[in-house]
Amino acid sequence: MVLSHHSFHFGLLAIVICCLLIPGLGYSDELGLQSLSIRARISEKTLLGEEAPEDFKEYDVSANLHLPWNTYSTSGWGLGSRLMASGGLLRGAGENALVVSLIPELTLGSEDGRFLLDLGAGGALFSRWRFGTQDYGGPFQFALTSGVTVPLYAKLGLGYRFLHYSDAAVNGSDTIGADFHMIEFSYRF
């Protein structure tokens, strides 16, 4: 599969922008592992864009890192920021792909991470982008996500995540992204 020059440069630009959002080494005290999660797709319903012609399954593991831009009240509730890095398997039309993503997020909830609402936008890289009749358009995809996490037991949490992949027509108007409704089990540190 030939990667167009335009797709490569656009993907590279998006990765550079994501890297600029990561704080420098001076913030290393504030960077820390917030939680680890395992996720799996639970629904086939599409919310954004066109209906996907292929059925997909996605399983992944994510690490959520605290970012230094936070504001919490004395009650422990407020706004925070984090970086979600994930890697996993995307399966459709009998084909498998490795998917890795890096998504900066804004969070609303408790400072300890027990109750969280989050919203983020970032990028993902696919090892394969054609699955049967569905063409994502290229290896770089924009990734939009939102989720909610509630405590399950001690440091364990249960959550719902909506995840959308799309190349935003960068590789042509005939590409189709996909939406994922996922269940998420997390462990807070």
Coordinates of N, CA and C in Angstrom, one line a residue:
M1 N 0.8 -1.2 0.0 CA 0.0 0.0 0.0 C 0.9 1.2 0.0
V2 N 0.6 2.1 -0.9 CA 1.4 3.3 -1.0 C 0.9 4.4 -0.1
L3 N 1.7 5.0 0.7 CA 1.3 6.1 1.5 C 1.5 7.4 0.7
S4 N 0.5 8.2 0.6 CA 0.7 9.5 -0.2 C 1.5 10.4 0.6
H5 N 2.2 11.3 -0.1 CA 3.1 12.3 0.5 C 2.3 13.2 1.4
H6 N 1.1 13.6 0.9 CA 0.3 14.5 1.7 C -0.1 13.8 3.0
S7 N -0.5 12.6 3.0 CA -1.0 11.9 4.2 C 0.2 11.8 5.2
F8 N 1.4 11.5 4.7 CA 2.5 11.3 5.6 C 2.8 12.6 6.3
H9 N 2.9 13.7 5.6 CA 3.2 15.0 6.2 C 2.1 15.5 7.1
F10 N 0.8 15.2 6.8 CA -0.3 15.6 7.7 C -0.2 14.8 9.0
G11 N 0.0 13.5 8.9 CA 0.2 12.7 10.1 C 1.3 13.1 10.9
L12 N 2.5 13.4 10.3 CA 3.6 13.8 11.0 C 3.4 15.1 11.7
L13 N 2.7 16.1 11.1 CA 2.3 17.3 11.7 C 1.5 17.1 13.0
A14 N 0.5 16.2 12.9 CA -0.4 15.9 14.0 C 0.4 15.3 15.2
I15 N 1.3 14.4 14.9 CA 2.1 13.8 16.0 C 3.0 14.9 16.6
V16 N 3.6 15.8 15.8 CA 4.4 16.8 16.4 C 3.6 17.7 17.3
I17 N 2.4 18.1 16.9 CA 1.5 18.9 17.7 C 1.2 18.2 19.0
C18 N 0.9 16.9 19.0 CA 0.6 16.1 20.2 C 1.8 16.1 21.1
C19 N 3.0 16.0 20.6 CA 4.2 16.0 21.4 C 4.4 17.3 22.0
L20 N 4.1 18.4 21.4 CA 4.2 19.7 21.9 C 3.3 19.9 23.1
L21 N 2.2 19.2 23.2 CA 1.3 19.3 24.3 C 1.8 18.6 25.5
I22 N 2.8 17.7 25.4 CA 3.4 17.0 26.5 C 4.3 17.9 27.2
P23 N 4.2 18.1 28.5 CA 5.1 19.0 29.2 C 6.5 18.6 29.1
G24 N 7.4 19.6 29.3 CA 8.9 19.3 29.3 C 9.3 18.6 30.5
L25 N 10.6 18.3 30.6 CA 11.1 17.6 31.7 C 11.0 18.3 33.0
G26 N 10.9 19.6 32.9 CA 10.7 20.4 34.1 C 9.4 20.1 34.9
Y27 N 8.5 19.5 34.3 CA 7.2 19.1 34.9 C 7.2 17.6 35.3
S28 N 8.4 17.0 35.3 CA 8.4 15.6 35.6 C 7.9 15.2 37.0
D29 N 7.9 16.1 38.0 CA 7.3 15.9 39.3 C 5.8 15.7 39.2
E30 N 5.2 16.5 38.3 CA 3.8 16.5 38.1 C 3.3 15.4 37.2
L31 N 4.1 14.9 36.3 CA 3.7 13.8 35.5 C 3.7 12.5 36.3
G32 N 2.6 11.8 36.2 CA 2.6 10.5 36.9 C 1.5 9.6 36.4
L33 N 1.6 8.4 36.6 CA 0.6 7.4 36.1 C -0.7 7.6 37.0
Q34 N -1.8 7.9 36.3 CA -3.0 8.1 37.0 C -3.8 6.7 37.1
S35 N -3.8 6.1 35.9 CA -4.6 4.8 35.9 C -4.2 4.0 34.7
L36 N -4.4 2.7 34.7 CA -4.3 1.8 33.6 C -5.7 1.2 33.3
S37 N -6.0 1.0 32.1 CA -7.4 0.5 31.7 C -7.3 -0.6 30.6
I38 N -8.2 -1.5 30.6 CA -8.4 -2.4 29.5 C -9.8 -2.1 29.0
R39 N -10.0 -2.1 27.7 CA -11.2 -1.7 27.0 C -11.6 -2.7 25.9
A40 N -12.9 -2.8 25.7 CA -13.4 -3.6 24.6 C -14.7 -3.0 24.1
R41 N -14.9 -3.1 22.7 CA -16.1 -2.6 22.1 C -17.3 -3.4 22.5
I42 N -18.4 -2.7 22.8 CA -19.6 -3.4 23.2 C -20.8 -3.1 22.3
S43 N -20.7 -2.2 21.3 CA -21.9 -1.9 20.5 C -21.5 -1.6 19.1
E44 N -22.5 -1.8 18.2 CA -22.3 -1.6 16.8 C -22.9 -0.3 16.3
K45 N -23.6 0.4 17.1 CA -24.3 1.6 16.6 C -23.3 2.8 16.2
T46 N -23.6 3.4 15.1 CA -22.8 4.5 14.6 C -23.4 5.8 15.0
L47 N -22.7 6.8 15.5 CA -23.2 8.1 15.9 C -22.7 9.2 14.9
L48 N -21.5 9.1 14.5 CA -20.9 10.2 13.7 C -20.6 9.7 12.3
G49 N -20.8 10.5 11.4 CA -20.5 10.2 10.0 C -21.4 9.1 9.4
E50 N -20.8 8.5 8.4 CA -21.6 7.4 7.6 C -21.5 6.1 8.4
E51 N -22.5 5.3 8.1 CA -22.5 3.9 8.6 C -21.3 3.1 8.1
A52 N -20.6 2.5 8.9 CA -19.4 1.7 8.5 C -19.8 0.5 7.8
P53 N -19.2 0.2 6.6 CA -19.7 -1.0 5.9 C -19.2 -2.3 6.5
E54 N -18.2 -2.3 7.3 CA -17.6 -3.5 8.0 C -17.9 -3.4 9.5
D55 N -18.0 -4.6 10.1 CA -18.2 -4.7 11.5 C -16.8 -4.8 12.2
F56 N -16.5 -4.1 13.2 CA -15.2 -4.0 13.8 C -15.3 -4.4 15.3
K57 N -14.2 -5.0 15.8 CA -14.0 -5.2 17.2 C -12.7 -4.5 17.6
E58 N -12.7 -4.0 18.8 CA -11.4 -3.3 19.2 C -11.2 -3.7 20.7
Y59 N -10.0 -4.0 21.0 CA -9.5 -4.4 22.3 C -8.2 -3.6 22.5
D60 N -8.1 -2.9 23.7 CA -6.9 -2.2 23.9 C -6.6 -2.0 25.4
V61 N -5.4 -1.5 25.6 CA -4.9 -1.2 27.0 C -4.5 0.3 26.9
S62 N -4.8 1.0 27.9 CA -4.5 2.4 27.9 C -3.8 2.8 29.3
A63 N -2.9 3.8 29.2 CA -2.3 4.4 30.4 C -2.7 5.9 30.4
N64 N -3.2 6.3 31.5 CA -3.5 7.7 31.7 C -2.5 8.4 32.6
L65 N -1.9 9.5 32.0 CA -0.8 10.2 32.8 C -1.4 11.6 33.2
H66 N -1.2 12.0 34.4 CA -1.5 13.3 34.9 C -0.7 14.3 34.1
L67 N -1.3 15.4 33.7 CA -0.6 16.5 33.1 C -0.7 17.6 34.1
P68 N 0.2 18.6 34.1 CA 0.3 19.6 35.2 C -0.8 20.7 35.2
W69 N -1.6 20.7 34.2 CA -2.6 21.8 34.2 C -3.9 21.3 34.8
N70 N -4.1 21.6 36.1 CA -5.2 21.2 36.9 C -5.6 22.3 37.9
T71 N -6.9 22.3 38.2 CA -7.4 23.2 39.2 C -8.5 22.5 40.0
Y72 N -8.3 22.3 41.3 CA -9.2 21.6 42.1 C -9.5 22.4 43.3
S73 N -10.8 22.4 43.8 CA -11.2 23.1 45.0 C -10.7 22.3 46.2
T74 N -10.9 22.9 47.4 CA -10.6 22.2 48.6 C -11.4 21.0 48.9
S75 N -12.6 20.9 48.2 CA -13.4 19.7 48.4 C -12.9 18.6 47.5
G76 N -11.9 18.8 46.7 CA -11.3 17.8 45.9 C -11.9 17.6 44.5
W77 N -12.9 18.5 44.1 CA -13.5 18.4 42.8 C -13.0 19.5 41.9
G78 N -12.9 19.3 40.6 CA -12.5 20.3 39.7 C -12.1 19.9 38.3
L79 N -11.3 20.6 37.7 CA -10.9 20.4 36.3 C -9.4 19.9 36.3
G80 N -9.1 18.9 35.4 CA -7.8 18.4 35.3 C -7.4 18.2 33.8
S81 N -6.2 17.7 33.6 CA -5.8 17.4 32.3 C -5.0 16.1 32.4
R82 N -5.0 15.3 31.4 CA -4.2 14.1 31.3 C -3.9 13.7 29.9
L83 N -3.0 12.8 29.7 CA -2.7 12.2 28.4 C -3.0 10.8 28.4
M84 N -3.8 10.3 27.5 CA -4.2 8.9 27.3 C -3.4 8.3 26.2
A85 N -2.6 7.4 26.5 CA -1.8 6.6 25.5 C -2.4 5.2 25.5
S86 N -2.7 4.7 24.3 CA -3.2 3.3 24.2 C -2.6 2.6 23.0
G87 N -2.7 1.3 23.2 CA -2.3 0.4 22.1 C -3.2 -0.9 22.1
G88 N -3.6 -1.3 20.9 CA -4.5 -2.5 20.9 C -4.7 -3.0 19.5
L89 N -5.7 -3.9 19.5 CA -6.0 -4.7 18.3 C -7.4 -4.2 17.7
L90 N -7.4 -3.9 16.4 CA -8.6 -3.5 15.7 C -8.8 -4.7 14.7
R91 N -10.0 -5.3 14.7 CA -10.3 -6.4 13.9 C -11.5 -6.2 13.1
G92 N -11.4 -6.3 11.7 CA -12.6 -6.2 10.9 C -12.4 -6.9 9.6
A93 N -13.4 -7.5 9.0 CA -13.3 -8.2 7.7 C -12.3 -9.3 7.7
G94 N -12.1 -9.9 8.9 CA -11.1 -11.0 9.0 C -9.6 -10.5 9.0
E95 N -9.4 -9.2 9.1 CA -8.1 -8.6 9.2 C -7.8 -8.0 10.5
N96 N -6.6 -8.0 11.0 CA -6.2 -7.4 12.2 C -5.2 -6.2 12.0
A97 N -5.3 -5.2 12.9 CA -4.4 -4.1 12.8 C -4.0 -3.7 14.2
L98 N -2.8 -3.3 14.3 CA -2.3 -2.6 15.6 C -2.7 -1.2 15.5
V99 N -3.3 -0.7 16.6 CA -3.6 0.7 16.7 C -3.0 1.3 17.9
V100 N -2.2 2.4 17.8 CA -1.7 3.1 18.9 C -2.2 4.6 18.8
S101 N -2.5 5.1 20.0 CA -3.0 6.5 20.0 C -2.4 7.3 21.1
L102 N -2.5 8.6 21.0 CA -2.0 9.6 22.0 C -3.1 10.7 22.0
I103 N -3.8 10.8 23.1 CA -4.9 11.8 23.1 C -4.8 12.6 24.4
P104 N -4.6 13.9 24.3 CA -4.7 14.8 25.4 C -6.2 14.9 25.8
E105 N -6.4 15.0 27.1 CA -7.8 15.1 27.6 C -8.0 16.1 28.6
L106 N -9.2 16.7 28.7 CA -9.6 17.5 29.8 C -10.6 16.6 30.6
T107 N -10.4 16.8 32.0 CA -11.3 16.0 32.9 C -12.1 16.9 33.8
L108 N -13.2 16.4 34.2 CA -14.0 17.0 35.2 C -14.4 16.0 36.2
G109 N -14.0 16.2 37.5 CA -14.4 15.2 38.5 C -13.5 15.3 39.7
S110 N -13.4 14.2 40.4 CA -12.6 14.2 41.7 C -11.1 14.1 41.4
E111 N -10.4 14.8 42.3 CA -8.9 14.9 42.1 C -8.3 13.5 42.2
D112 N -8.9 12.6 43.0 CA -8.3 11.2 43.1 C -8.7 10.3 41.9
G113 N -9.5 10.8 41.0 CA -9.8 10.0 39.8 C -10.9 9.0 40.0
R114 N -11.6 9.0 41.1 CA -12.6 8.0 41.3 C -13.8 8.3 40.4
F115 N -14.2 9.5 40.3 CA -15.3 9.9 39.5 C -14.8 10.9 38.4
L116 N -14.9 10.5 37.1 CA -14.3 11.4 36.1 C -15.2 11.4 34.9
L117 N -15.3 12.6 34.3 CA -15.9 12.8 32.9 C -14.7 13.3 32.1
D118 N -14.5 12.8 30.9 CA -13.3 13.3 30.1 C -13.7 13.5 28.7
L119 N -12.9 14.4 28.0 CA -13.2 14.7 26.6 C -11.8 15.0 26.0
G120 N -11.5 14.4 24.9 CA -10.2 14.5 24.3 C -10.2 14.4 22.8
A121 N -9.1 15.0 22.2 CA -8.9 14.9 20.8 C -7.4 14.7 20.5
G122 N -7.0 13.7 19.7 CA -5.6 13.5 19.4 C -5.5 12.7 18.1
G123 N -4.5 11.8 18.1 CA -4.2 11.1 16.9 C -4.0 9.6 17.2
A124 N -4.1 8.8 16.1 CA -3.9 7.4 16.2 C -3.2 6.9 14.9
L125 N -2.4 5.9 15.1 CA -1.7 5.3 13.9 C -2.2 3.9 13.8
F126 N -2.5 3.5 12.5 CA -3.0 2.2 12.2 C -2.0 1.4 11.4
S127 N -1.7 0.1 11.7 CA -0.8 -0.6 10.9 C -1.5 -1.1 9.6
R128 N -2.8 -1.1 9.6 CA -3.6 -1.4 8.4 C -4.8 -0.5 8.4
W129 N -5.1 0.0 7.2 CA -6.3 1.0 7.2 C -7.4 0.5 6.2
R130 N -7.2 -0.6 5.5 CA -8.2 -1.1 4.6 C -8.6 -2.5 5.2
F131 N -9.9 -2.6 5.4 CA -10.5 -3.8 5.9 C -11.7 -4.2 5.0
G132 N -11.6 -5.2 4.2 CA -12.7 -5.5 3.3 C -13.0 -4.3 2.4
T133 N -14.3 -3.9 2.5 CA -14.8 -2.8 1.7 C -14.6 -1.4 2.4
Q134 N -14.1 -1.4 3.6 CA -13.9 -0.2 4.3 C -12.5 0.3 4.2
D135 N -12.4 1.6 3.9 CA -11.1 2.2 3.7 C -11.0 3.4 4.7
Y136 N -10.2 3.4 5.7 CA -10.0 4.5 6.6 C -9.3 5.6 6.0
G137 N -8.5 5.4 4.9 CA -7.9 6.4 4.2 C -6.4 6.5 4.4
G138 N -5.8 6.0 5.4 CA -4.4 6.1 5.7 C -4.1 5.7 7.1
P139 N -2.8 5.6 7.4 CA -2.3 5.2 8.7 C -2.6 6.1 9.8
F140 N -2.7 7.4 9.5 CA -3.0 8.4 10.6 C -4.4 8.7 10.6
Q141 N -5.0 8.7 11.8 CA -6.4 9.0 12.0 C -6.5 9.9 13.2
F142 N -7.5 10.9 13.0 CA -7.8 11.7 14.2 C -8.6 10.8 15.1
A143 N -8.5 11.0 16.4 CA -9.2 10.3 17.4 C -9.9 11.2 18.4
L144 N -11.2 11.1 18.5 CA -12.0 11.9 19.4 C -12.6 10.9 20.4
T145 N -12.6 11.3 21.7 CA -13.1 10.4 22.7 C -13.8 11.2 23.8
S146 N -14.7 10.5 24.5 CA -15.3 11.0 25.7 C -15.6 9.8 26.6
G147 N -15.6 10.0 27.9 CA -15.8 8.8 28.7 C -16.2 9.3 30.1
V148 N -16.7 8.3 30.8 CA -17.1 8.5 32.2 C -16.6 7.3 33.0
T149 N -16.0 7.5 34.2 CA -15.5 6.5 35.1 C -16.1 6.6 36.5
V150 N -16.5 5.5 37.1 CA -17.1 5.5 38.4 C -16.3 4.4 39.2
P151 N -16.3 4.6 40.6 CA -15.6 3.5 41.3 C -16.4 2.2 41.3
L152 N -15.7 1.1 41.3 CA -16.3 -0.2 41.4 C -15.9 -0.8 42.7
Y153 N -14.7 -0.9 43.1 CA -14.2 -1.4 44.4 C -12.8 -0.9 44.6
A154 N -12.6 -0.4 45.8 CA -11.3 0.1 46.2 C -10.7 1.0 45.0
K155 N -9.6 0.5 44.4 CA -8.9 1.3 43.3 C -9.4 0.9 41.9
L156 N -10.4 0.0 41.8 CA -10.9 -0.4 40.6 C -12.1 0.5 40.1
G157 N -12.1 0.7 38.8 CA -13.2 1.6 38.3 C -13.8 0.9 37.1
L158 N -15.0 1.3 36.8 CA -15.8 0.9 35.6 C -16.2 2.1 34.8
G159 N -16.0 2.0 33.5 CA -16.3 3.2 32.7 C -16.9 2.8 31.4
Y160 N -17.4 3.9 30.7 CA -17.9 3.8 29.4 C -17.1 4.8 28.6
R161 N -16.7 4.4 27.3 CA -15.9 5.3 26.5 C -16.5 5.3 25.1
F162 N -16.7 6.5 24.5 CA -17.0 6.6 23.1 C -15.7 7.0 22.4
L163 N -15.4 6.3 21.3 CA -14.1 6.6 20.6 C -14.5 6.7 19.1
H164 N -14.0 7.7 18.4 CA -14.3 7.9 17.0 C -12.9 8.1 16.3
Y165 N -12.8 7.3 15.2 CA -11.6 7.5 14.3 C -12.0 8.0 13.0
S166 N -11.3 8.9 12.4 CA -11.6 9.5 11.1 C -10.3 10.2 10.6
D167 N -10.2 10.1 9.2 CA -9.1 10.9 8.6 C -9.5 12.3 8.2
A168 N -10.8 12.7 8.6 CA -11.4 14.0 8.3 C -11.2 14.3 6.8
A169 N -11.4 13.4 5.9 CA -11.3 13.5 4.5 C -10.0 14.0 4.0
V170 N -8.9 13.9 4.8 CA -7.6 14.3 4.3 C -7.1 13.5 3.1
N171 N -7.5 12.2 3.1 CA -7.1 11.3 2.1 C -8.2 11.1 1.0
G172 N -9.1 12.0 1.0 CA -10.2 11.9 0.0 C -11.6 11.8 0.6
S173 N -12.6 12.1 -0.1 CA -14.0 12.0 0.4 C -14.6 10.7 0.5
D174 N -13.9 9.6 -0.1 CA -14.5 8.3 -0.1 C -14.0 7.4 1.0
T175 N -13.4 8.0 2.1 CA -12.9 7.3 3.2 C -14.0 7.3 4.3
I176 N -14.0 6.3 5.1 CA -15.0 6.2 6.2 C -14.3 5.8 7.5
G177 N -14.6 6.5 8.6 CA -14.1 6.2 9.9 C -15.0 5.3 10.6
A178 N -14.9 5.2 11.9 CA -15.7 4.3 12.7 C -15.9 4.8 14.1
D179 N -17.0 4.4 14.7 CA -17.3 4.7 16.1 C -17.3 3.5 17.0
F180 N -16.8 3.6 18.2 CA -16.7 2.5 19.1 C -17.3 2.9 20.4
H181 N -18.3 2.1 20.9 CA -18.8 2.3 22.3 C -18.1 1.2 23.0
M182 N -17.4 1.6 24.1 CA -16.5 0.6 24.8 C -16.8 0.6 26.3
I183 N -16.6 -0.6 26.9 CA -16.6 -0.8 28.3 C -15.2 -0.7 28.8
E184 N -14.9 -0.1 29.9 CA -13.5 0.1 30.3 C -13.4 -0.3 31.8
F185 N -12.4 -1.1 32.1 CA -12.1 -1.5 33.5 C -10.8 -0.8 33.8
S186 N -10.7 -0.1 34.9 CA -9.5 0.7 35.2 C -9.0 0.4 36.6
Y187 N -7.7 0.7 36.8 CA -7.1 0.6 38.1 C -6.4 1.9 38.3
R188 N -6.7 2.6 39.4 CA -6.1 3.9 39.8 C -4.9 3.8 40.7
F189 N -3.9 4.6 40.4 CA -2.7 4.6 41.3 C -2.8 5.7 42.3

